[in-house]
Coordinates of C-alpha atoms in Angstrom, one line a residue:
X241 CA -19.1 24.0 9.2
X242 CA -18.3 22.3 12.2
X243 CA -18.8 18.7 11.0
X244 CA -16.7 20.2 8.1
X245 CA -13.8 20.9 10.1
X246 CA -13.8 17.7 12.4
X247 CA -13.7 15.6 8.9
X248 CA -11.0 17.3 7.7
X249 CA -9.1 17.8 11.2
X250 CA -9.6 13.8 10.9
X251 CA -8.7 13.3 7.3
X252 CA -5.2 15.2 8.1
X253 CA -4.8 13.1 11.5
X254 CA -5.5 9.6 9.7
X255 CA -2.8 9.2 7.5
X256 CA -4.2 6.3 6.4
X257 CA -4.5 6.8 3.4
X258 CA -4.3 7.6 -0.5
X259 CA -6.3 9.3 -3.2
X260 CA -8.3 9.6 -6.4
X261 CA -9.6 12.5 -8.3
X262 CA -13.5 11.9 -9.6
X263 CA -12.4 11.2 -13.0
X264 CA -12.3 7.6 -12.9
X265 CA -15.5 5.3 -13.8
X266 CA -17.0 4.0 -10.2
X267 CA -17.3 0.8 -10.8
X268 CA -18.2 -2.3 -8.6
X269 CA -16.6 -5.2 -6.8
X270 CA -19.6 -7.3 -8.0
X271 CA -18.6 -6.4 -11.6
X272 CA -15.7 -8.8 -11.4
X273 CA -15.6 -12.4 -10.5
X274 CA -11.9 -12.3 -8.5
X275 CA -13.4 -8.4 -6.9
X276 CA -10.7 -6.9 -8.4
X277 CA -11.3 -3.0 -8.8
X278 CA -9.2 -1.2 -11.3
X279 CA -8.8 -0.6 -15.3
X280 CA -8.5 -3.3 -17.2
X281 CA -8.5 -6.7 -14.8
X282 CA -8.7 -9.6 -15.2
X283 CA -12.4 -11.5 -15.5
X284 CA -11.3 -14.8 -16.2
X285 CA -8.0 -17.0 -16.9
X286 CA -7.0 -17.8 -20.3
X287 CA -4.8 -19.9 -22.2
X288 CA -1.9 -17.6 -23.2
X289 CA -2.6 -14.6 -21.0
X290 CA -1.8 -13.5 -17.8
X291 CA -3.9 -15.6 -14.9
X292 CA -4.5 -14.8 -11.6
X293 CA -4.4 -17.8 -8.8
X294 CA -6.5 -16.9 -5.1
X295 CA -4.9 -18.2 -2.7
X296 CA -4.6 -18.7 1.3
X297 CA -1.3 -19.5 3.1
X298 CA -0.9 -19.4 7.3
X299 CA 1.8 -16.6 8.5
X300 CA 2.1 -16.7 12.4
X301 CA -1.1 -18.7 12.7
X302 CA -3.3 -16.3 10.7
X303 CA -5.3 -17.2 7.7
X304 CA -3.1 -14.4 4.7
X305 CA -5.4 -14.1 1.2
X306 CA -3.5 -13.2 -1.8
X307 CA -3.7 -13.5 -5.4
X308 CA -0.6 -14.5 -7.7
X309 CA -0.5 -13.6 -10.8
X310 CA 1.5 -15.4 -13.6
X311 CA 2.5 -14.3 -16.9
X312 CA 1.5 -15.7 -20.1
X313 CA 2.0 -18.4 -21.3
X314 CA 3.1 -19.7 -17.7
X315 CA 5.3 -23.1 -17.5
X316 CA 5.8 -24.0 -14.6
X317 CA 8.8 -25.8 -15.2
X318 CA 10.8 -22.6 -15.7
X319 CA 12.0 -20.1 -13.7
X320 CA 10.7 -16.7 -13.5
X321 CA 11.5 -13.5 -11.6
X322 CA 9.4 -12.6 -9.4
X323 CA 7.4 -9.2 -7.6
X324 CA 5.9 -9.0 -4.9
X325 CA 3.7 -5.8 -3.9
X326 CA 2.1 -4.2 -0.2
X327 CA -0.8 -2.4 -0.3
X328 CA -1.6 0.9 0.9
X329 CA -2.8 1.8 4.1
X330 CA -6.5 1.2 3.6
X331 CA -6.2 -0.4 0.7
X332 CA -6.1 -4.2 -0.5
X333 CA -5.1 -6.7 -2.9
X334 CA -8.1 -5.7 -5.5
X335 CA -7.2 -2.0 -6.1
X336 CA -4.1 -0.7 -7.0
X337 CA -1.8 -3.3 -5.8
X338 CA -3.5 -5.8 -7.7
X339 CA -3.3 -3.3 -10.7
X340 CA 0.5 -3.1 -10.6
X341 CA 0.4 -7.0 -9.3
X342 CA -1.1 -7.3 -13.2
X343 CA 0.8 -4.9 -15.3
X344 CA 3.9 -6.3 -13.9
X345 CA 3.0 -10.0 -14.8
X346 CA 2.1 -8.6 -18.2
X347 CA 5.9 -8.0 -18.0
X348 CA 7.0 -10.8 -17.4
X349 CA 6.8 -11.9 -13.8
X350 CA 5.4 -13.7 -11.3
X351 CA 3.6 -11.9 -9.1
X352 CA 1.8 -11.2 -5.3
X353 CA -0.4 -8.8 -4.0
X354 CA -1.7 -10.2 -0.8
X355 CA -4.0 -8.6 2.2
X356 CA -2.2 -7.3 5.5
X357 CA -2.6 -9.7 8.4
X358 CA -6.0 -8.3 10.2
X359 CA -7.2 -6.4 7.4
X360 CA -9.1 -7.2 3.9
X361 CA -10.0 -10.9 3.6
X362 CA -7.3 -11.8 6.1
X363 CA -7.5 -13.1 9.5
X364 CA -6.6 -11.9 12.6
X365 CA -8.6 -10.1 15.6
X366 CA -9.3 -7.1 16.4
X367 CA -9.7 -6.3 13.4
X368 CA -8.3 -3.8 11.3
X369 CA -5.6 -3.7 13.9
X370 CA -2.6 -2.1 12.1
X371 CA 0.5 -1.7 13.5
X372 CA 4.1 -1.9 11.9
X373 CA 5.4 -5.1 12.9
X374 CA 2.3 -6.6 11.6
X375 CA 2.8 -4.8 8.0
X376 CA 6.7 -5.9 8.0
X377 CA 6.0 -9.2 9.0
X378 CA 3.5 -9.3 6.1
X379 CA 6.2 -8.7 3.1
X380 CA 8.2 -10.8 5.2
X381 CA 5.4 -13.5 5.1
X382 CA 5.0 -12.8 1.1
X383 CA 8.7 -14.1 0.5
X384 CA 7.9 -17.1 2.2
X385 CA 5.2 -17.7 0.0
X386 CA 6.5 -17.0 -3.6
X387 CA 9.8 -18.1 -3.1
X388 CA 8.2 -21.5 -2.9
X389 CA 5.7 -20.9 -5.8
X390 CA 6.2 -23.4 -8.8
X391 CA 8.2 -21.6 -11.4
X392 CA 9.7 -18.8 -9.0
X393 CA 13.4 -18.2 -9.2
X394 CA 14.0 -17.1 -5.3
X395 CA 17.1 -15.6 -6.5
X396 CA 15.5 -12.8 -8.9
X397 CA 13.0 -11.7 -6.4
X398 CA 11.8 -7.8 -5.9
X399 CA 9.4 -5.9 -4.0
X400 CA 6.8 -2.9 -4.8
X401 CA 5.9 -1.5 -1.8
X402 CA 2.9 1.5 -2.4
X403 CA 1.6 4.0 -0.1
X404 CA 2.0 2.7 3.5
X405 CA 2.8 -0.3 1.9
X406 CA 5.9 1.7 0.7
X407 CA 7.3 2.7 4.0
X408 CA 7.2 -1.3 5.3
X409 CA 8.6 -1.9 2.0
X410 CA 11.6 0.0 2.6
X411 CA 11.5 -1.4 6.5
X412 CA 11.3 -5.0 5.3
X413 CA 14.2 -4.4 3.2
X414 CA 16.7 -3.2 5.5
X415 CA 16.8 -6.2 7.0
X416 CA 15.3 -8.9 4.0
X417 CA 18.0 -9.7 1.8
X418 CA 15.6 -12.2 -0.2
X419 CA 14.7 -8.8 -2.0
X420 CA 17.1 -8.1 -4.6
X421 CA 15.7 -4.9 -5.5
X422 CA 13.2 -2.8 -4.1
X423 CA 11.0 -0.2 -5.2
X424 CA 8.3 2.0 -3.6
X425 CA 5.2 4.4 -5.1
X426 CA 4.0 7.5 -3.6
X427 CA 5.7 6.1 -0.3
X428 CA 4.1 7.1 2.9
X429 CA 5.4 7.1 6.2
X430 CA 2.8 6.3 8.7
X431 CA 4.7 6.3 11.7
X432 CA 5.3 10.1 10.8
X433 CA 2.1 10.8 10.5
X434 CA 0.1 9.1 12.9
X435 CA 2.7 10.8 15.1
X436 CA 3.4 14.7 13.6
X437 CA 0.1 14.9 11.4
X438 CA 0.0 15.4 7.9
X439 CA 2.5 17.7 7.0
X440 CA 3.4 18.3 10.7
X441 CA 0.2 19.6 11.6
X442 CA -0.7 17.8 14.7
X443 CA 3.2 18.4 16.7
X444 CA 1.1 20.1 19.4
X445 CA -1.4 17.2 20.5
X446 CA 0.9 14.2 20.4
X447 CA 1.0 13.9 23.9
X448 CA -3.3 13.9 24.3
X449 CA -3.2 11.6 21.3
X450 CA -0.9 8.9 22.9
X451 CA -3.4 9.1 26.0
X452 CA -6.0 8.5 24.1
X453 CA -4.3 5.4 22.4
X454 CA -3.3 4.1 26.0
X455 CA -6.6 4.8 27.3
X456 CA -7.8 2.7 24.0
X457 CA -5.7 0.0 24.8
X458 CA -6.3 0.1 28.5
X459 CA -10.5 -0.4 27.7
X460 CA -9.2 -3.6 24.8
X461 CA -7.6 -5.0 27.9
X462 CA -10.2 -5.2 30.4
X463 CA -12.7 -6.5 27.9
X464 CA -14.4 -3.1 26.7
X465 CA -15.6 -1.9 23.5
X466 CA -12.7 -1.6 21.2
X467 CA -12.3 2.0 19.9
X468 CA -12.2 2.6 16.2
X469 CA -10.0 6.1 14.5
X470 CA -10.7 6.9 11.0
X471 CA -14.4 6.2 10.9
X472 CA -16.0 9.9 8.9
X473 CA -18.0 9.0 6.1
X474 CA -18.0 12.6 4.5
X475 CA -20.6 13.7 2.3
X476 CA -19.3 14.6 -1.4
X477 CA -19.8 18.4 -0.6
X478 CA -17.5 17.9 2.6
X479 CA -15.0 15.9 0.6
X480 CA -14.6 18.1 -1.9
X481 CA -14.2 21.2 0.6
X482 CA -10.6 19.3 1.9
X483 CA -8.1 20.8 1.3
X484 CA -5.3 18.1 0.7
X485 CA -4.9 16.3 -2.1
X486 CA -4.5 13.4 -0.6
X487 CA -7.3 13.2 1.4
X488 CA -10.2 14.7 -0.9
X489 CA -8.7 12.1 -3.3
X490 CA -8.6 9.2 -1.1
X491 CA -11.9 9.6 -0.1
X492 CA -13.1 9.7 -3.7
X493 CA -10.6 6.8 -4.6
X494 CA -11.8 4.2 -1.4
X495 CA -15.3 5.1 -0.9
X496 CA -16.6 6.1 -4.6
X497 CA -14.4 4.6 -7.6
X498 CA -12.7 2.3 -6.6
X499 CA -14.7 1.0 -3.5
X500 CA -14.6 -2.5 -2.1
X501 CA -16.6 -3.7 1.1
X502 CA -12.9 -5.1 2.4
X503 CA -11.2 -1.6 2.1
X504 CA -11.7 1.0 4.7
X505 CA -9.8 3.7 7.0
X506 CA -10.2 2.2 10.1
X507 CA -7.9 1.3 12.3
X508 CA -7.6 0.3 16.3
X509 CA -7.2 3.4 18.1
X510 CA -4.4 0.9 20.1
X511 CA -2.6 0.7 17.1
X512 CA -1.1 4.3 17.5
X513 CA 0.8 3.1 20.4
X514 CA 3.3 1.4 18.0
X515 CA 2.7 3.5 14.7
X516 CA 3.2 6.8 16.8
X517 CA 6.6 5.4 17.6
X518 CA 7.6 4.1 14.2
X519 CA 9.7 5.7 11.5
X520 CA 10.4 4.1 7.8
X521 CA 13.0 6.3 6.9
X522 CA 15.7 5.6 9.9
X523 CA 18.2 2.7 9.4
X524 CA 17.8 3.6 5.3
X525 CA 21.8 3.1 5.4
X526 CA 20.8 -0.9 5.4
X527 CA 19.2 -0.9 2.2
X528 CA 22.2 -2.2 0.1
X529 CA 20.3 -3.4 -2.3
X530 CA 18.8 -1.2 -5.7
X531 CA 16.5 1.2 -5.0
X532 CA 14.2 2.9 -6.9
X533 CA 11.6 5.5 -5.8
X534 CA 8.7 6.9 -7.5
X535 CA 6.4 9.7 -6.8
X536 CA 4.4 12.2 -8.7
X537 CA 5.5 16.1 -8.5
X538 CA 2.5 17.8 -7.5
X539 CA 1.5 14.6 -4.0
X540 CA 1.3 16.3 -1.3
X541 CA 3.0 13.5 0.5
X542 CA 6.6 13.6 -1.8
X543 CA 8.1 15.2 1.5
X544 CA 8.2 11.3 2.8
X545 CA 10.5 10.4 -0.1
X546 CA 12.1 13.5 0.0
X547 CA 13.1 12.9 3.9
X548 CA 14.0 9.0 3.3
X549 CA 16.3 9.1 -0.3
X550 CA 18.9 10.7 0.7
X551 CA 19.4 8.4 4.1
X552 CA 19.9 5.2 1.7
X553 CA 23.9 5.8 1.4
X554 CA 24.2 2.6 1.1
X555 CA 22.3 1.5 -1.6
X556 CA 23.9 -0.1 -4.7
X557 CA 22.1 2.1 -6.6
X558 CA 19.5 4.6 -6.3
X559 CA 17.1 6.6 -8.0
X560 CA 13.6 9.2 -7.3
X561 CA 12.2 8.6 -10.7
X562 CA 9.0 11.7 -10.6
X563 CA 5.7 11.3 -12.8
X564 CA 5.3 14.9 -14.0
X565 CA 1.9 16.6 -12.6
X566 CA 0.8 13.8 -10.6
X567 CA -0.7 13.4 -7.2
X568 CA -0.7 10.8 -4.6
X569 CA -3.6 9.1 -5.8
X570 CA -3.5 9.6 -9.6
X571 CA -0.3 7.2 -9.6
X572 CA -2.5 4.2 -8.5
X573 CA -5.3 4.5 -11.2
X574 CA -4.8 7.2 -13.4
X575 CA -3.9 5.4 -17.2
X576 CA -0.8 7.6 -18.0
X577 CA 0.9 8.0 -14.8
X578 CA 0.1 4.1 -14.0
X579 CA 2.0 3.4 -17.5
X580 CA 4.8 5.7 -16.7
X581 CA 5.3 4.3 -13.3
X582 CA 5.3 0.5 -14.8
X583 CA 7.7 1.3 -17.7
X584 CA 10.4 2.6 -15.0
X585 CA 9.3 -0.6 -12.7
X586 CA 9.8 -3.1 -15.8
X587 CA 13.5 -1.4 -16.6
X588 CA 14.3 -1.2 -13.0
X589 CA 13.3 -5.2 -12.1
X590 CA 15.1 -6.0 -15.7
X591 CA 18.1 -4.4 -14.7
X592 CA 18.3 -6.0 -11.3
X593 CA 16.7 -9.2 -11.1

């Protein structure tokens, strides 16, 4: 009971993360020749379909890996609109945003999921390091990219920000005026959490858990061990015992189904020193551009979109499109929520791109 209750104490404190309920087929990163972990991916690049393009670009002097994704039928002569998506926290280019990376190119566009600076099979030391400069910089870094990409029309250019990814998303935006329309899923606020706990669950210790994260970076500094957070490796009776959605899921999603030895939790204890002070829902009134975000009605996390909507007065339109009955974690693998949330994407980009 007691290694129960630390896991869970942890799974609330991370708010790393996202979920999946057991429902999908575990499959493995072996199975595909780009590692790609979701329904329906792509094994190999035909003439006429959608193709996906690995590739490596330098963004501050660190080695970014990303896959494109171009429609069918690609000409590179043309122009195209163009998406590109941030993972989740814990997650990486081969799961879900690599999912909505393909189901948007199926649409139409040209399209980026890429790893976050320290993190996947990007460089960058310590690693795992994740702090929310570095994940700004990294959609930031994105636009470079695809706004040089043969075929890319720089003017018709939107982002898909999911999870953690989502709050940078709406961070990058505010101040990125490449994006001409901007959209998040099941966005999370890590800043908020890291700082309040889940659902405000942790306002009492904030003060113990910045020592600890100075104390962290004070041992980095002087050339000690670096200190990891988010490091449980639950059994399934523990994970199923959680009692948030989004972390029973998430544990099931990252470490069971949709696994991948590039996608984990952890995360520099340093790094609370700057998540702990970060919030993605202030300065919303910059966003002047479309907005559109999408949640499911039962995630446990839908307060985050809840708190940062109504702040984006300025937007030139906005919207909080819900997927009836789902959870955090269902939205990035579940077939009928995935579809839901694509159709609104597809209508949204075509409207404002």
């Amino acid at each position: 009971m007691k290694k129960l209750t630390s896991i869970i104490a942890l799974a609330i404190s991370m708010g790393a993360t996202d979920v999946v309920t057991a429902q999908s087929t575990p499959k493995s990163h072996q199975q595909n020749p780009f590692t790609l972990i979701y329904e329906g991916a792509i094994t190999k690049n035909e003439k006429g379909k959608v193709n996906i393009h690995p590739v490596k670009y330098k963004l501050n002097g660190i080695d970014i890996a990303a896959n494109v994704y171009t429609p069918a039928n690609y000409d590179g002569t043309k122009k195209y609109p163009a998406v590109v998506v941030a993972h989740p926290n814990g997650g990486i280019k081969e799961q879900t945003a690599g999912l909505y990376a393909q189901r948007l190119a199926e649409a139409g566009y040209i399209t980026m999921a890429a790893d976050a600076a320290y993190q996947g099979a990007s460089g960058g030391l310590p690693r795992h390091t994740d702090k929310p400069a570095n994940r700004i910089e990294d959609i930031h870094g994105m636009a470079d990219f695809i706004t040089q990409y043969k075929g890319v029309d720089a003017n018709r250019l939107g982002v898909l920000g999911i999870c953690g990814g989502g709050g940078y998303t709406l961070k990058a935006a505010q101040s990125d005026k490449r994006f001409k329309a901007v959209a998040t899923l099941s966005m999370f606020n890590s800043g908020e959490v890291r700082r309040n706990g889940f659902m405000n669950s942790q306002l009492s210790t904030i003060q113990e858990r910045l020592k600890q994260a100075s104390d962290a970076r004070a041992q980095e500094a002087a050339g000690g061990e670096i200190i990891y957070a988010g490091v449980a490796m639950p059994t399934d009776e523990e994970i199923a015992k959680i009692p948030t959605d989004l972390y029973r899921e998430g544990y099931v999603y990252y470490y069971k189904t949709h696994a991948h030895p590039n996608s984990t939790f952890k995360y520099t204890m340093s790094s609370l020193l700057d998540l702990m002070t970060f919030d993605a829902s202030t300065n919303m009134d910059l966003i002047n551009q479309p907005l559109l975000t999408i949640v499911g009605s039962k995630a446990d996390t839908k307060y985050m979109t809840d708190e940062a909507f109504p702040k984006a007065t300025n937007a030139k339109s906005k919207e909080l499109f819900l997927i009836d009955g789902a959870t955090h974690i269902e939205t990035y693998w579940k077939p009928e929520y995935v579809a839901q949330a694509v159709s609104k994407l597809f209508n949204f980009y075509q409207s404002n791109l």
